[in-house]
Amino acid sequence: MSQNTAARRGRGRRPAAEVRAGVLAAAGHILLAEGLRAVTFDRVATEAGSSKMTLYKWWPSPGALAAEAYFTQSDRTLQFPDTGDLRTDLITQLSSFIRWLTDEGAAKPVSELVGASQTDPDLAHAWSNSYALPRRELARVRLRTAQEQGQLRRDADLDIIVDQLWGACYHRLLVLKVPFDDTLAERLVDQALHGATPHTT
Amino acid sequence: MSQNTAARRGRGRRPAAEVRAGVLAAAGHILLAEGLRAVTFDRVATEAGSSKMTLYKWWPSPGALAAEAYFTQSDRTLQFPDTGDLRTDLITQLSSFIRWLTDEGAAKPVSELVGASQTDPDLAHAWSNSYALPRRELARVRLRTAQEQGQLRRDADLDIIVDQLWGACYHRLLVLKVPFDDTLAERLVDQALHGATPHTT
């Protein structure tokens, strides 16, 4: 639903789910285009054609709204494919994530959201529950399928693999602040699958 | 040098390196005890027995001072051992890092420093240059030695290993916000060394 359509329909007539979706879409657009600071209840209410009271009722803070909006925006881009070949699927998903951060401009809002979540408990709660933990669960599901198919060892530690693949990207983005490159997804996946010790030992 | 000693000596007599070390020690103590917000030029100057002018001259912002102070504080704890056995040394270093975050209380100041560095360019610059990149270089040196000794494959990707070991810890601390546990260091190292695919393929 475009922002204009939302605005034209006026207030108080739409089902709650539709209003909520409209608010999240508007907040997501503002977040990706202008960054976290631009996501205020005033601005989002205006762009979504909703009342500010509605936003106050549903979200404890603009930061919490922004975190949930980020999940909605990224969901389409960051799906986990299942072609039956784990290596290919992990490279596809990580490449999408890296493109999303770099070419599609999510690096700034993601940095701002994770950064602010270190000192804003409402945002931290929304980030963990709306984004980080559900996304880890999607990764686990894909890895578990591969494990059942014998593509990962029976005793492979799926949570550690998640930490090592996506954690590596966040490490570069947030901690080292070094650029990503085109070979990163493949190098991460191959190191996670095959390890670093000589194959003969 | 204790804070009292520094204060007693008064101003303008000590060599610059000594003053600088005293300021960094004072800032580090305040950071670890009370968090990033408590690290102000006023407070640090008072506790270090230095003039505020000196601090303004050497650091562009209290955040930049805090980042450098963090490196000084953590240096002693986060040394890279070299016993000749890479697996043992990596587990030792990562266990120290995890204990430093949990038992020694660094989780909060580290989260605050990395969080604030997402929107504070002076702090970001100091964090990268005083802490994150030098620490990555120390890890690379230890990994390179192991590679020369045949404990890592010739084509092992050392930067990826760094991302996967320490990045995993930051992922849990900053992004997932899940607790660390006592087995984490060992699980991270074994997964990095041996990978997740069945050994027979």
Tab-separated table of C-alpha atoms in Angstrom:
chain	number	residue	atom	x	y	z
A	1	MET	CA	0.000	0.000	0.000
A	2	SER	CA	1.519	3.333	-0.977
A	3	GLN	CA	1.763	6.149	1.498
A	4	ASN	CA	-0.583	8.258	-0.623
A	5	THR	CA	-3.257	5.579	-0.650
A	6	ALA	CA	-2.946	5.303	3.110
A	7	ALA	CA	-3.248	9.041	3.526
A	8	ARG	CA	-6.275	9.308	1.222
A	9	ARG	CA	-8.276	6.726	3.100
A	10	GLY	CA	-8.331	8.879	6.224
A	11	ARG	CA	-8.516	7.673	9.766
A	12	GLY	CA	-10.296	5.081	11.820
A	13	ARG	CA	-11.859	2.949	9.105
A	14	ARG	CA	-9.218	0.380	8.281
A	15	PRO	CA	-8.710	-2.965	10.029
A	16	ALA	CA	-5.947	-2.866	12.638
A	17	ALA	CA	-3.698	-5.290	10.722
A	18	GLU	CA	-3.827	-3.050	7.660
A	19	VAL	CA	-3.061	0.078	9.672
A	20	ARG	CA	-0.180	-1.715	11.386
A	21	ALA	CA	1.236	-2.870	8.044
A	22	GLY	CA	0.949	0.675	6.687
A	23	VAL	CA	2.740	2.154	9.681
A	24	LEU	CA	5.549	-0.408	9.468
A	25	ALA	CA	5.959	0.199	5.726
A	26	ALA	CA	6.135	3.973	6.226
A	27	ALA	CA	8.621	3.622	9.120
A	28	GLY	CA	10.728	1.218	7.054
A	29	HIS	CA	10.889	3.602	4.106
A	30	ILE	CA	11.922	6.517	6.310
A	31	LEU	CA	14.512	4.368	8.133
A	32	LEU	CA	16.195	3.140	4.957
A	33	ALA	CA	16.087	6.496	3.195
A	34	GLU	CA	17.074	8.825	6.031
A	35	GLY	CA	18.272	6.796	9.004
A	36	LEU	CA	17.071	6.106	12.524
A	37	ARG	CA	16.826	9.712	13.716
A	38	ALA	CA	14.227	10.511	11.069
A	39	VAL	CA	11.897	7.805	12.439
A	40	THR	CA	9.740	9.864	14.824
A	41	PHE	CA	6.103	9.129	15.742
A	42	ASP	CA	5.076	12.464	14.199
A	43	ARG	CA	6.725	11.789	10.874
A	44	VAL	CA	5.602	8.145	10.612
A	45	ALA	CA	1.998	8.990	11.574
A	46	THR	CA	1.877	11.665	8.878
A	47	GLU	CA	3.357	9.450	6.171
A	48	ALA	CA	1.196	6.442	7.075
A	49	GLY	CA	-1.992	8.483	7.437
A	50	SER	CA	-2.441	7.163	10.984
A	51	SER	CA	-2.956	8.885	14.309
A	52	LYS	CA	-0.009	9.377	16.624
A	53	MET	CA	-2.139	7.888	19.430
A	54	THR	CA	-2.231	4.589	17.532
A	55	LEU	CA	1.558	4.522	17.338
A	56	TYR	CA	1.942	5.292	21.051
A	57	LYS	CA	-0.468	2.441	21.794
A	58	TRP	CA	1.444	-0.142	19.749
A	59	TRP	CA	5.090	0.762	20.202
A	60	PRO	CA	6.899	1.860	23.369
A	61	SER	CA	9.273	4.131	21.433
A	62	PRO	CA	10.163	5.207	17.892
A	63	GLY	CA	13.259	3.000	18.168
A	64	ALA	CA	11.119	-0.077	18.844
A	65	LEU	CA	8.915	0.795	15.856
A	66	ALA	CA	12.030	1.234	13.678
A	67	ALA	CA	13.381	-2.182	14.711
A	68	GLU	CA	10.142	-3.935	13.794
A	69	ALA	CA	9.921	-1.963	10.535
A	70	TYR	CA	13.448	-3.067	9.683
A	71	PHE	CA	12.438	-6.699	10.017
A	72	THR	CA	9.455	-6.141	7.712
A	73	GLN	CA	11.623	-4.398	5.114
A	74	SER	CA	14.384	-6.969	5.187
A	75	ASP	CA	12.163	-10.043	5.219
A	76	ARG	CA	11.655	-10.155	1.470
A	77	THR	CA	15.388	-9.767	0.782
A	78	LEU	CA	16.742	-12.124	3.402
A	79	GLN	CA	14.708	-15.294	2.824
A	80	PHE	CA	16.500	-18.600	3.284
A	81	PRO	CA	16.429	-20.582	0.050
A	82	ASP	CA	16.372	-24.400	0.015
A	83	THR	CA	17.587	-25.873	-3.263
A	84	GLY	CA	18.840	-29.007	-1.508
A	85	ASP	CA	22.474	-27.834	-1.677
A	86	LEU	CA	23.495	-26.174	1.575
A	87	ARG	CA	26.689	-24.532	0.330
A	88	THR	CA	24.878	-22.832	-2.552
A	89	ASP	CA	21.984	-21.754	-0.352
A	90	LEU	CA	24.211	-20.269	2.346
A	91	ILE	CA	26.218	-18.347	-0.241
A	92	THR	CA	22.973	-17.079	-1.818
A	93	GLN	CA	21.567	-15.928	1.514
A	94	LEU	CA	24.794	-14.308	2.740
A	95	SER	CA	25.298	-12.603	-0.620
A	96	SER	CA	21.763	-11.165	-0.365
A	97	PHE	CA	22.515	-9.962	3.158
A	98	ILE	CA	25.781	-8.322	2.065
A	99	ARG	CA	24.110	-6.708	-0.987
A	100	TRP	CA	21.286	-5.512	1.266
A	101	LEU	CA	23.863	-3.847	3.546
A	102	THR	CA	25.986	-2.367	0.772
A	103	ASP	CA	24.139	-1.788	-2.526
A	104	GLU	CA	20.684	-1.412	-0.989
A	105	GLY	CA	21.839	0.977	1.729
A	106	ALA	CA	20.906	-0.978	4.855
A	107	ALA	CA	24.381	-0.684	6.415
A	108	LYS	CA	23.646	2.724	7.951
A	109	PRO	CA	20.213	1.932	9.465
A	110	VAL	CA	21.402	-1.462	10.708
A	111	SER	CA	24.466	0.112	12.366
A	112	GLU	CA	22.278	2.797	13.910
A	113	LEU	CA	19.705	0.285	15.169
A	114	VAL	CA	22.252	-2.066	16.722
A	115	GLY	CA	24.224	0.922	18.033
A	116	ALA	CA	21.208	2.565	19.693
A	117	SER	CA	20.014	-0.787	21.045
A	118	GLN	CA	23.079	-0.885	23.332
A	119	THR	CA	21.632	1.918	25.447
A	120	ASP	CA	17.863	1.843	24.617
A	121	PRO	CA	16.161	-1.141	26.312
A	122	ASP	CA	12.878	-0.820	24.314
A	123	LEU	CA	14.771	-0.819	21.049
A	124	ALA	CA	16.992	-3.678	22.258
A	125	HIS	CA	13.938	-5.762	23.133
A	126	ALA	CA	12.248	-5.061	19.788
A	127	TRP	CA	15.464	-5.746	17.864
A	128	SER	CA	16.051	-9.115	19.543
A	129	ASN	CA	12.452	-10.264	19.394
A	130	SER	CA	11.369	-8.846	16.036
A	131	TYR	CA	14.569	-9.382	14.130
A	132	ALA	CA	17.682	-11.054	15.496
A	133	LEU	CA	16.255	-14.118	17.229
A	134	PRO	CA	13.576	-14.951	14.572
A	135	ARG	CA	16.235	-14.634	11.891
A	136	ARG	CA	18.570	-16.949	13.803
A	137	GLU	CA	15.712	-19.455	14.004
A	138	LEU	CA	15.261	-19.323	10.190
A	139	ALA	CA	18.965	-20.056	9.769
A	140	ARG	CA	18.785	-22.926	12.254
A	141	VAL	CA	15.848	-24.480	10.358
A	142	ARG	CA	17.817	-24.473	7.105
A	143	LEU	CA	20.925	-25.878	8.817
A	144	ARG	CA	18.905	-28.567	10.605
A	145	THR	CA	17.458	-29.756	7.286
A	146	ALA	CA	20.975	-30.016	5.868
A	147	GLN	CA	22.073	-31.893	8.971
A	148	GLU	CA	19.229	-34.407	8.557
A	149	GLN	CA	20.322	-34.866	4.930
A	150	GLY	CA	23.885	-35.658	6.024
A	151	GLN	CA	25.376	-32.421	4.631
A	152	LEU	CA	26.462	-31.384	8.132
A	153	ARG	CA	27.918	-33.595	10.813
A	154	ARG	CA	25.531	-35.032	13.398
A	155	ASP	CA	27.421	-33.141	16.103
A	156	ALA	CA	27.803	-29.890	14.139
A	157	ASP	CA	26.972	-26.930	16.387
A	158	LEU	CA	24.278	-25.039	14.481
A	159	ASP	CA	24.212	-21.974	16.739
A	160	ILE	CA	27.963	-21.623	16.401
A	161	ILE	CA	27.650	-21.785	12.603
A	162	VAL	CA	25.060	-18.989	12.710
A	163	ASP	CA	27.383	-16.913	14.913
A	164	GLN	CA	30.284	-17.541	12.564
A	165	LEU	CA	28.501	-16.706	9.304
A	166	TRP	CA	26.328	-13.715	10.152
A	167	GLY	CA	28.398	-12.683	13.172
A	168	ALA	CA	31.376	-12.278	10.845
A	169	CYS	CA	29.396	-9.767	8.750
A	170	TYR	CA	28.343	-7.779	11.823
A	171	HIS	CA	31.969	-7.885	13.042
A	172	ARG	CA	33.120	-6.171	9.842
A	173	LEU	CA	30.219	-3.732	9.835
A	174	LEU	CA	30.127	-2.695	13.497
A	175	VAL	CA	33.454	-3.501	15.138
A	176	LEU	CA	36.221	-3.454	12.508
A	177	LYS	CA	34.403	-1.071	10.140
A	178	VAL	CA	36.132	-2.566	7.113
A	179	PRO	CA	34.475	-2.787	3.702
A	180	PHE	CA	32.774	-5.926	2.429
A	181	ASP	CA	33.939	-7.499	-0.800
A	182	ASP	CA	32.404	-9.733	-3.431
A	183	THR	CA	34.203	-12.883	-2.333
A	184	LEU	CA	33.244	-12.625	1.349
A	185	ALA	CA	30.110	-14.824	1.296
A	186	GLU	CA	31.879	-17.696	-0.412
A	187	ARG	CA	34.964	-17.483	1.821
A	188	LEU	CA	32.813	-17.440	4.972
A	189	VAL	CA	30.773	-20.447	3.900
A	190	ASP	CA	33.762	-22.532	2.801
A	191	GLN	CA	35.632	-21.830	6.032
A	192	ALA	CA	32.520	-22.719	8.094
A	193	LEU	CA	31.963	-25.945	6.175
A	194	HIS	CA	35.548	-27.162	5.856
A	195	GLY	CA	37.487	-25.561	8.698
A	196	ALA	CA	41.072	-24.331	8.664
A	197	THR	CA	43.174	-27.351	9.599
A	198	PRO	CA	44.977	-29.439	6.980
A	199	HIS	CA	42.611	-32.079	5.532
A	200	THR	CA	45.071	-34.884	6.186
A	201	THR	CA	45.109	-34.538	9.975
B	1	MET	CA	50.628	5.322	39.121
B	2	SER	CA	47.656	5.807	41.462
B	3	GLN	CA	45.262	8.682	40.960
B	4	ASN	CA	46.313	10.188	44.272
B	5	THR	CA	49.960	10.187	43.339
B	6	ALA	CA	49.053	11.885	40.072
B	7	ALA	CA	46.975	14.516	41.853
B	8	ARG	CA	49.675	15.232	44.458
B	9	ARG	CA	52.327	15.945	41.890
B	10	GLY	CA	50.375	18.897	40.554
B	11	ARG	CA	50.493	20.218	37.041
B	12	GLY	CA	53.009	20.770	34.306
B	13	ARG	CA	55.984	18.899	35.727
B	14	ARG	CA	55.581	15.358	34.469
B	15	PRO	CA	56.775	14.037	31.085
B	16	ALA	CA	53.998	13.904	28.476
B	17	ALA	CA	54.082	10.115	28.216
B	18	GLU	CA	53.510	9.795	31.948
B	19	VAL	CA	50.650	12.284	31.928
B	20	ARG	CA	49.092	10.488	28.980
B	21	ALA	CA	49.349	7.108	30.718
B	22	GLY	CA	47.781	8.579	33.869
B	23	VAL	CA	44.888	10.071	31.907
B	24	LEU	CA	44.271	6.793	30.086
B	25	ALA	CA	44.367	4.822	33.332
B	26	ALA	CA	41.911	7.197	35.003
B	27	ALA	CA	39.569	7.136	31.978
B	28	GLY	CA	39.763	3.328	31.855
B	29	HIS	CA	38.875	2.979	35.525
B	30	ILE	CA	35.877	5.284	35.175
B	31	LEU	CA	34.745	3.523	31.982
B	32	LEU	CA	34.831	0.036	33.492
B	33	ALA	CA	33.307	1.068	36.810
B	34	GLU	CA	30.570	3.419	35.630
B	35	GLY	CA	30.184	3.189	31.866
B	36	LEU	CA	30.791	5.461	28.894
B	37	ARG	CA	28.611	8.364	30.020
B	38	ALA	CA	30.721	8.883	33.120
B	39	VAL	CA	33.842	9.466	30.993
B	40	THR	CA	33.815	13.274	30.674
B	41	PHE	CA	36.886	15.508	30.283
B	42	ASP	CA	36.029	17.201	33.602
B	43	ARG	CA	35.855	13.972	35.530
B	44	VAL	CA	38.928	12.390	33.940
B	45	ALA	CA	41.042	15.549	34.385
B	46	THR	CA	40.131	15.671	38.078
B	47	GLU	CA	40.855	11.995	38.698
B	48	ALA	CA	44.119	12.033	36.729
B	49	GLY	CA	45.328	15.319	38.236
B	50	SER	CA	45.714	16.788	34.731
B	51	SER	CA	44.390	19.944	33.136
B	52	LYS	CA	41.298	19.757	30.951
B	53	MET	CA	43.231	21.700	28.300
B	54	THR	CA	45.664	18.779	27.991
B	55	LEU	CA	42.785	16.406	27.349
B	56	TYR	CA	41.253	18.696	24.713
B	57	LYS	CA	44.655	18.894	23.022
B	58	TRP	CA	45.142	15.108	22.812
B	59	TRP	CA	41.645	13.731	22.203
B	60	PRO	CA	38.935	15.088	19.914
B	61	SER	CA	36.155	13.903	22.255
B	62	PRO	CA	35.589	12.033	25.532
B	63	GLY	CA	34.402	9.062	23.412
B	64	ALA	CA	37.738	8.915	21.596
B	65	LEU	CA	39.566	9.059	24.932
B	66	ALA	CA	37.352	6.261	26.284
B	67	ALA	CA	38.090	4.045	23.257
B	68	GLU	CA	41.842	4.432	23.690
B	69	ALA	CA	41.532	3.898	27.443
B	70	TYR	CA	39.630	0.693	26.780
B	71	PHE	CA	42.493	-0.653	24.707
B	72	THR	CA	44.966	0.164	27.483
B	73	GLN	CA	42.785	-1.540	30.107
B	74	SER	CA	42.132	-4.647	28.024
B	75	ASP	CA	45.673	-5.109	26.767
B	76	ARG	CA	46.925	-6.967	29.834
B	77	THR	CA	43.924	-9.338	29.793
B	78	LEU	CA	43.723	-10.037	26.089
B	79	GLN	CA	47.287	-11.007	25.202
B	80	PHE	CA	47.754	-13.735	22.605
B	81	PRO	CA	49.677	-16.662	24.126
B	82	ASP	CA	51.964	-18.860	22.035
B	83	THR	CA	52.575	-22.270	23.587
B	84	GLY	CA	53.081	-23.857	20.172
B	85	ASP	CA	49.617	-25.429	20.185
B	86	LEU	CA	47.157	-23.243	18.293
B	87	ARG	CA	43.948	-24.870	19.540
B	88	THR	CA	44.954	-24.418	23.186
B	89	ASP	CA	46.114	-20.845	22.635
B	90	LEU	CA	42.949	-19.796	20.822
B	91	ILE	CA	40.773	-21.308	23.560
B	92	THR	CA	42.882	-19.529	26.200
B	93	GLN	CA	42.613	-16.168	24.460
B	94	LEU	CA	38.878	-16.451	23.712
B	95	SER	CA	38.184	-17.638	27.267
B	96	SER	CA	40.026	-14.566	28.588
B	97	PHE	CA	38.005	-12.339	26.281
B	98	ILE	CA	34.717	-13.925	27.398
B	99	ARG	CA	35.689	-13.710	31.097
B	100	TRP	CA	36.727	-10.086	30.551
B	101	LEU	CA	33.267	-9.365	29.114
B	102	THR	CA	31.315	-11.315	31.719
B	103	ASP	CA	33.091	-11.725	35.081
B	104	GLU	CA	35.248	-8.618	34.776
B	105	GLY	CA	32.373	-6.385	33.703
B	106	ALA	CA	33.596	-5.218	30.295
B	107	ALA	CA	30.378	-6.231	28.474
B	108	LYS	CA	28.630	-2.962	29.299
B	109	PRO	CA	31.438	-0.539	28.359
B	110	VAL	CA	32.257	-2.529	25.206
B	111	SER	CA	28.601	-2.494	24.126
B	112	GLU	CA	28.392	1.220	24.833
B	113	LEU	CA	31.629	1.995	22.964
B	114	VAL	CA	30.699	-0.019	19.870
B	115	GLY	CA	27.118	1.286	20.082
B	116	ALA	CA	28.149	4.944	20.300
B	117	SER	CA	30.787	4.463	17.586
B	118	GLN	CA	27.982	3.862	15.057
B	119	THR	CA	27.012	7.544	15.216
B	120	ASP	CA	30.157	9.252	16.624
B	121	PRO	CA	32.889	9.475	13.964
B	122	ASP	CA	35.660	10.491	16.416
B	123	LEU	CA	34.882	7.553	18.644
B	124	ALA	CA	34.593	5.239	15.626
B	125	HIS	CA	38.019	6.322	14.388
B	126	ALA	CA	39.613	5.863	17.826
B	127	TRP	CA	37.916	2.479	18.306
B	128	SER	CA	39.109	1.124	14.957
B	129	ASN	CA	42.614	2.503	15.183
B	130	SER	CA	43.334	2.102	18.894
B	131	TYR	CA	41.561	-1.183	19.471
B	132	ALA	CA	39.816	-3.228	16.783
B	133	LEU	CA	42.401	-3.182	13.991
B	134	PRO	CA	45.523	-3.565	16.214
B	135	ARG	CA	43.818	-6.461	18.001
B	136	ARG	CA	42.997	-8.117	14.663
B	137	GLU	CA	46.648	-7.783	13.718
B	138	LEU	CA	47.722	-9.559	16.940
B	139	ALA	CA	45.351	-12.417	16.093
B	140	ARG	CA	46.683	-12.583	12.528
B	141	VAL	CA	50.271	-12.822	13.793
B	142	ARG	CA	49.418	-15.814	16.006
B	143	LEU	CA	47.462	-17.497	13.183
B	144	ARG	CA	50.262	-16.865	10.677
B	145	THR	CA	52.781	-18.546	12.973
B	146	ALA	CA	50.486	-21.587	13.222
B	147	GLN	CA	50.102	-21.603	9.450
B	148	GLU	CA	53.883	-21.604	8.994
B	149	GLN	CA	54.073	-24.544	11.412
B	150	GLY	CA	51.536	-26.505	9.359
B	151	GLN	CA	48.748	-26.277	11.965
B	152	LEU	CA	46.558	-24.365	9.518
B	153	ARG	CA	46.159	-25.028	5.808
B	154	ARG	CA	48.325	-23.020	3.418
B	155	ASP	CA	45.149	-21.521	1.918
B	156	ALA	CA	43.360	-20.936	5.242
B	157	ASP	CA	41.782	-17.466	5.261
B	158	LEU	CA	43.180	-15.839	8.404
B	159	ASP	CA	40.948	-12.748	8.316
B	160	ILE	CA	37.870	-14.956	8.007
B	161	ILE	CA	38.998	-16.984	11.026
B	162	VAL	CA	39.352	-13.775	13.044
B	163	ASP	CA	35.853	-12.693	11.951
B	164	GLN	CA	34.440	-16.077	12.871
B	165	LEU	CA	36.023	-16.379	16.335
B	166	TRP	CA	35.794	-12.889	17.795
B	167	GLY	CA	32.915	-11.817	15.515
B	168	ALA	CA	30.842	-14.642	16.984
B	169	CYS	CA	31.353	-13.180	20.481
B	170	TYR	CA	30.364	-9.692	19.352
B	171	HIS	CA	27.351	-11.203	17.545
B	172	ARG	CA	26.102	-12.683	20.841
B	173	LEU	CA	26.928	-9.555	22.814
B	174	LEU	CA	25.623	-6.850	20.470
B	175	VAL	CA	23.164	-8.365	18.008
B	176	LEU	CA	21.533	-11.435	19.557
B	177	LYS	CA	22.036	-10.299	23.170
B	178	VAL	CA	22.192	-13.873	24.403
B	179	PRO	CA	24.344	-14.943	27.362
B	180	PHE	CA	27.780	-16.481	26.980
B	181	ASP	CA	28.462	-19.886	28.458
B	182	ASP	CA	31.533	-21.741	29.646
B	183	THR	CA	31.752	-24.024	26.614
B	184	LEU	CA	31.595	-21.253	24.012
B	185	ALA	CA	35.335	-20.695	23.476
B	186	GLU	CA	36.020	-24.378	22.880
B	187	ARG	CA	33.029	-24.827	20.554
B	188	LEU	CA	34.024	-21.776	18.509
B	189	VAL	CA	37.610	-22.918	18.099
B	190	ASP	CA	36.753	-26.507	17.201
B	191	GLN	CA	34.191	-25.410	14.615
B	192	ALA	CA	36.706	-22.937	13.122
B	193	LEU	CA	39.455	-25.561	12.974
B	194	HIS	CA	37.456	-28.552	11.785
B	195	GLY	CA	34.395	-27.192	9.985
B	196	ALA	CA	30.874	-28.596	9.971
B	197	THR	CA	30.821	-31.080	7.101
B	198	PRO	CA	31.216	-34.833	7.668
B	199	HIS	CA	34.916	-35.760	7.853
B	200	THR	CA	34.527	-38.485	5.231
B	201	THR	CA	33.487	-36.167	2.371
